Coordinates of N, CA and C in Angstrom, one line a residue:
X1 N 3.0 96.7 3.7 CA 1.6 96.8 3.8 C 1.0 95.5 4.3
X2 N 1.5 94.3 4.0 CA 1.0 93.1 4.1 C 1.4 93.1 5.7
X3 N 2.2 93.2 6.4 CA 2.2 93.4 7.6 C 1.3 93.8 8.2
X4 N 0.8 95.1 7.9 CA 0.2 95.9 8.8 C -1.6 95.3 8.7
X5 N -1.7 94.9 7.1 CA -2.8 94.1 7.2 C -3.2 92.5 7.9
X6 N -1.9 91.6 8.3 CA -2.3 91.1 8.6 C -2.6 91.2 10.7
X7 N -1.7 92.0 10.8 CA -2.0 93.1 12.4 C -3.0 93.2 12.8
X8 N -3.8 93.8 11.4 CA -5.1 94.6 11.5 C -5.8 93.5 11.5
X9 N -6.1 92.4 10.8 CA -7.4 91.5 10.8 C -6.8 90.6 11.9
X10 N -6.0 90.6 12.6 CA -5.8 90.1 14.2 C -6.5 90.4 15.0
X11 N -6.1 92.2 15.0 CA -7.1 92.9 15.9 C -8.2 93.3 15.6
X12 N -8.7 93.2 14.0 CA -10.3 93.5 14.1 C -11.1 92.0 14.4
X13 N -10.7 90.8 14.6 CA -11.1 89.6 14.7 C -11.0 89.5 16.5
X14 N -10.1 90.1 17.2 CA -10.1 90.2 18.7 C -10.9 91.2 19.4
X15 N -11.3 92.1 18.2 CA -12.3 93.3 18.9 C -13.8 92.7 18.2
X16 N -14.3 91.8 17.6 CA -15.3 90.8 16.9 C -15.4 89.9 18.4
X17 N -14.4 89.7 19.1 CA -14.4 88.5 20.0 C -15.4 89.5 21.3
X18 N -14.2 90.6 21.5 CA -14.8 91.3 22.4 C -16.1 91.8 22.8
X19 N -16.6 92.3 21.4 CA -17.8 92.9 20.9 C -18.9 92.0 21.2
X20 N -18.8 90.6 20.7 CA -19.6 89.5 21.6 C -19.6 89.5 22.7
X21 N -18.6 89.1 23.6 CA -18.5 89.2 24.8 C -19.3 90.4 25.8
X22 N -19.3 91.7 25.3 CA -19.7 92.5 25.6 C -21.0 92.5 25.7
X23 N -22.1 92.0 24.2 CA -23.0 91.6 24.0 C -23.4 90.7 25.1
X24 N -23.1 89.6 25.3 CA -23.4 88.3 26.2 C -23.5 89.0 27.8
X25 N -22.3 90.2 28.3 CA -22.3 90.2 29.3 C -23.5 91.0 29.9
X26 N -23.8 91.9 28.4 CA -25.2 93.1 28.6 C -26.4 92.4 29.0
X27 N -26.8 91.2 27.8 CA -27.2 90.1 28.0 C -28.1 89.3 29.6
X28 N -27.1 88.8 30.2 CA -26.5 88.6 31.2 C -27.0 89.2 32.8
X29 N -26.8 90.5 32.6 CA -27.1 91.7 33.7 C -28.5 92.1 33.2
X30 N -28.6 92.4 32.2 CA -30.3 92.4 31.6 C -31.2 91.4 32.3
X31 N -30.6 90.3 32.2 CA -31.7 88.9 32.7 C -31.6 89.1 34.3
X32 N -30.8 89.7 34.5 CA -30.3 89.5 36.5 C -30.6 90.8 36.9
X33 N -31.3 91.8 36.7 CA -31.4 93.1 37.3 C -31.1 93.2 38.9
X34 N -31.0 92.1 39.7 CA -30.7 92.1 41.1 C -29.5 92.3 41.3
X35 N -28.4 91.8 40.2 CA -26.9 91.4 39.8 C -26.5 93.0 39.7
X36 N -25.5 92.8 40.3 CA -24.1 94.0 40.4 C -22.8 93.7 40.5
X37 N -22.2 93.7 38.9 CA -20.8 93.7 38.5 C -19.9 94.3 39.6
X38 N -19.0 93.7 40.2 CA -17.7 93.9 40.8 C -17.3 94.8 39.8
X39 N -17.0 96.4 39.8 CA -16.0 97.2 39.5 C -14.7 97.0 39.0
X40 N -14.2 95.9 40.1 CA -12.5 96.0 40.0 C -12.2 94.6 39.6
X41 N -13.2 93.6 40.0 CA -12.9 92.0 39.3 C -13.2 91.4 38.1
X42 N -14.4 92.9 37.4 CA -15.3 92.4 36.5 C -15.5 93.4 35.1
X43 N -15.3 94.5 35.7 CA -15.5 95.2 34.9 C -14.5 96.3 34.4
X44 N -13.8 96.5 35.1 CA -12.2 97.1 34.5 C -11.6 96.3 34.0
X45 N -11.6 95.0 34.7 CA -10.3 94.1 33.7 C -10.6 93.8 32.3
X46 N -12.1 93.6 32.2 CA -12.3 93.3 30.5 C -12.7 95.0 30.0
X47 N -13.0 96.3 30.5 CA -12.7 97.5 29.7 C -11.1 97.8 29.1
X48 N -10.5 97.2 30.2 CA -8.8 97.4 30.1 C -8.3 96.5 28.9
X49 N -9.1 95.4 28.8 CA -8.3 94.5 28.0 C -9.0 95.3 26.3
X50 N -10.2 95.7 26.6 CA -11.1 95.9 25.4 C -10.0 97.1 24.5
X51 N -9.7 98.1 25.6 CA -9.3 99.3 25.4 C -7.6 98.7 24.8
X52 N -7.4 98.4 25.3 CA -5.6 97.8 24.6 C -5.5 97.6 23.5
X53 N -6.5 96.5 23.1 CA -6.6 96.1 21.9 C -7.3 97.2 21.1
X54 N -8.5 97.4 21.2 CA -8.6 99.0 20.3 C -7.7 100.0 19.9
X55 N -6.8 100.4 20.9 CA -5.5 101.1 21.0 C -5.0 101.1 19.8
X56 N -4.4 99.2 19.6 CA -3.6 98.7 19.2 C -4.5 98.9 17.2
X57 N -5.7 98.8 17.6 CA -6.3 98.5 16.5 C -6.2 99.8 15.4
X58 N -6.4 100.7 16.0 CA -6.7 102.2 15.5 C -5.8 102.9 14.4
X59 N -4.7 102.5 15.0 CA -3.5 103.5 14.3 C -3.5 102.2 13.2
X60 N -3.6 101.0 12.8 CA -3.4 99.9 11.9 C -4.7 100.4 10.8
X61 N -5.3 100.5 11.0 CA -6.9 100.7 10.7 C -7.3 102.4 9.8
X62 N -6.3 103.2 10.7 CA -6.2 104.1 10.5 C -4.9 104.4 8.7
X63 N -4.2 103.8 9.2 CA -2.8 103.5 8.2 C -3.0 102.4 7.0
X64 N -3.9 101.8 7.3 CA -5.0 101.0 6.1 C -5.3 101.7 5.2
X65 N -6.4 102.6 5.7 CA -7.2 103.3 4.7 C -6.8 104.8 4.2
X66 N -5.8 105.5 4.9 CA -4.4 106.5 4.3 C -3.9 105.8 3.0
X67 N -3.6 104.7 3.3 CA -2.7 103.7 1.9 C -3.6 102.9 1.0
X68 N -4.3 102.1 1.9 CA -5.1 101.5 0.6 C -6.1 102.4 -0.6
X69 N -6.7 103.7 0.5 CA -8.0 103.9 0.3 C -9.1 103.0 -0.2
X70 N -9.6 102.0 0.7 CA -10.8 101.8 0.5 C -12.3 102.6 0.1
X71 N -12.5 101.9 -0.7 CA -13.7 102.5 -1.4 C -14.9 103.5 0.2
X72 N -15.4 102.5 0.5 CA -16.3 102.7 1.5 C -16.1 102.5 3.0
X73 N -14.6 103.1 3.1 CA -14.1 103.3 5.3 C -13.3 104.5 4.7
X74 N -13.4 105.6 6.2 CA -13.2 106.2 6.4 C -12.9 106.6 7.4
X75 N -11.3 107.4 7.7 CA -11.5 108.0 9.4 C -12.3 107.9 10.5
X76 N -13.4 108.4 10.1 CA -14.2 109.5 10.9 C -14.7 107.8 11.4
X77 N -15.1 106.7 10.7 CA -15.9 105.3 10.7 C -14.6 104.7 12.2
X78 N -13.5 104.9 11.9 CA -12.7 103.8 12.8 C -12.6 104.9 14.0
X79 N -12.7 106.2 14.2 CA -12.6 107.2 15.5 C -13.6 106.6 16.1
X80 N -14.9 106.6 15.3 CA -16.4 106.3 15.7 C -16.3 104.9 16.4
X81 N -15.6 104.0 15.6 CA -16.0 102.4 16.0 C -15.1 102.4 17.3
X82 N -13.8 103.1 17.0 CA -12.9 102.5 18.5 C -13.6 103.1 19.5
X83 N -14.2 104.8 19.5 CA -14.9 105.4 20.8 C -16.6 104.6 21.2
X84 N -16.8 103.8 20.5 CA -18.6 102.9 20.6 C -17.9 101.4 21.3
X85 N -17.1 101.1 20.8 CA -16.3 100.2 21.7 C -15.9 100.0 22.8
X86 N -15.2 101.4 23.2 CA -15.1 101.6 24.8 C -16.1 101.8 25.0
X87 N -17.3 102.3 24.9 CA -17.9 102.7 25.6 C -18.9 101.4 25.9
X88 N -19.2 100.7 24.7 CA -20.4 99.6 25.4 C -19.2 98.5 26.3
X89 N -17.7 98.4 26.5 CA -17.3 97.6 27.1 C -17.6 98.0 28.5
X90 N -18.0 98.9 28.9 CA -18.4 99.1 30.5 C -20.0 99.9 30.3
X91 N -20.6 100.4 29.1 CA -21.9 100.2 29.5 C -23.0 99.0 29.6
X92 N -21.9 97.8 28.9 CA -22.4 96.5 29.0 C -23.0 95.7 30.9
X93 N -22.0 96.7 31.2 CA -22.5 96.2 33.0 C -22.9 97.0 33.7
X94 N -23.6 97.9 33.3 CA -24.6 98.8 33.8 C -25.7 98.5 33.3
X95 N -26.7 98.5 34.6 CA -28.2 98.3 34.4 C -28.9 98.7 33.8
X96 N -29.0 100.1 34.0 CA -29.6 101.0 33.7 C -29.2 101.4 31.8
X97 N -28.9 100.6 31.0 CA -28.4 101.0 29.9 C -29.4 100.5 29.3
X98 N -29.9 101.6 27.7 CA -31.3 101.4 27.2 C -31.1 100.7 26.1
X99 N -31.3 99.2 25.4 CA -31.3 97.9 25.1 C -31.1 97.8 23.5
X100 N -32.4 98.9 23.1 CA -32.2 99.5 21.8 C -31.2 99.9 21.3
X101 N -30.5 100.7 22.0 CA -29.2 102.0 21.9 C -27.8 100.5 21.9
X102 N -28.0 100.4 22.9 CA -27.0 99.1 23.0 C -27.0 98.3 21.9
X103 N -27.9 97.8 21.7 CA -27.6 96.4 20.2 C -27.2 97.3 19.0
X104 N -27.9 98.6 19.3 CA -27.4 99.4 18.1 C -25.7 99.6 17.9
X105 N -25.6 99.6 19.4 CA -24.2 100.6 18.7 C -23.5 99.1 18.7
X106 N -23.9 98.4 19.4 CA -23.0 96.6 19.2 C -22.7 95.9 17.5
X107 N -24.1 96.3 16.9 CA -24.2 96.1 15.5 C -23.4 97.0 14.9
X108 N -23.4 98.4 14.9 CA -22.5 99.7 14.2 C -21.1 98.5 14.4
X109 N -20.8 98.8 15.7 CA -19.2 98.0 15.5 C -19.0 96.8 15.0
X110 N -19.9 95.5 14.8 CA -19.6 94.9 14.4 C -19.6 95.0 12.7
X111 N -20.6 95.7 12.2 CA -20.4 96.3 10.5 C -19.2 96.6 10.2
X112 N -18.9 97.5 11.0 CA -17.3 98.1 10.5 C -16.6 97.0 10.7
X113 N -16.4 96.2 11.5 CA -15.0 95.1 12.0 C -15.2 94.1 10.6
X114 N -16.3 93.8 10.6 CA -17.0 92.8 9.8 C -16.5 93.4 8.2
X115 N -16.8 94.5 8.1 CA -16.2 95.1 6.8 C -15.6 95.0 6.6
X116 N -14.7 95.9 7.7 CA -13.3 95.6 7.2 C -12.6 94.3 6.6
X117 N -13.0 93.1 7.5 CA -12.2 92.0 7.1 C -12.5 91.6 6.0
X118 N -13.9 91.9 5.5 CA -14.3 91.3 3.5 C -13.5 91.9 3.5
X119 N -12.8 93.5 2.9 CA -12.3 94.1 1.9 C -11.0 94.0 2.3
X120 N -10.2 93.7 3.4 CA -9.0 93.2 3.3 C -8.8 91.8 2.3
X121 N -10.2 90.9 2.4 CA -9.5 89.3 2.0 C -10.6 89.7 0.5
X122 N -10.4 90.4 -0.1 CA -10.8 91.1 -1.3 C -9.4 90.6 -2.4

C-alpha cells in the first residue's frame, strides 16, 4: 500500500501542477480575446500530457480508497475530478468558456487533489 500511496501523491501533486497551468492558460486567452491557441502546438500536447497523467492517477486513487477507506473520498469524487480535468485542460483555450463555471470546476479539482494529499500525510 505504501507504494501505491506514494504513486498517488506523485500524481495528485502533477495534476495540482497541471490544474494551475490550466488556470494561467484560461487566464491568459481571457486577457487576449484576439488570441487563438494553435490546436496541434498548444493545445493537444498539454490535453495529452494532462490526460496521461490522470489515466495514471485514477486507478491509484481509485485503489486507495477500496483499501484505505477514507472517511470523506469516494469513487464517484475521483470519476468526477479525473472527467473536470480533462475537460478544463482544453476548455482552458477556448474563448468562449464561461469564467464562473471555469474557476469553479478548477477549485472542485483542486479540493479533491488538495484533500487527498492531507489525508494521505495523516
Amino acid at each position: 500500500m505504501e507504494d501505491i500511496k506514494s504513486k498517488l501523491i506523485y500524481r495528485t501533486e502533477q495534476l495540482k501542477e497541471y490544474n494551475n497551468e490550466t488556470l494561467n492558460a484560461y487566464i491568459n486567452i481571457a486577457q487576449s480575446p484576439d488570441y487563438s491557441p494553435d490546436f496541434f502546438s498548444e493545445v493537444k500536447p498539454f490535453a495529452d500530457k494532462v490526460k496521461e497523467c490522470a489515466d495514471q492517477w485514477k486507478p491509484l486513487a481509485e485503489q486507495w480508497i477500496i483499501e484505505e477507506k477514507p472517511a470523506y473520498f469516494y469513487l464517484k469524487q475521483i470519476e468526477d475530478t479525473h472527467d473536470n480535468i480533462l475537460i478544463s485542460s482544453v476548455r482552458a483555450f477556448q474563448s468562449d468558456t464561461k469564467e464562473k463555471r471555469f474557476r469553479e470546476m478548477i477549485q472542485s479539482i483542486d479540493y479533491i487533489l488538495s484533500g487527498i494529499e492531507k489525508e494521505i500525510d495523516k
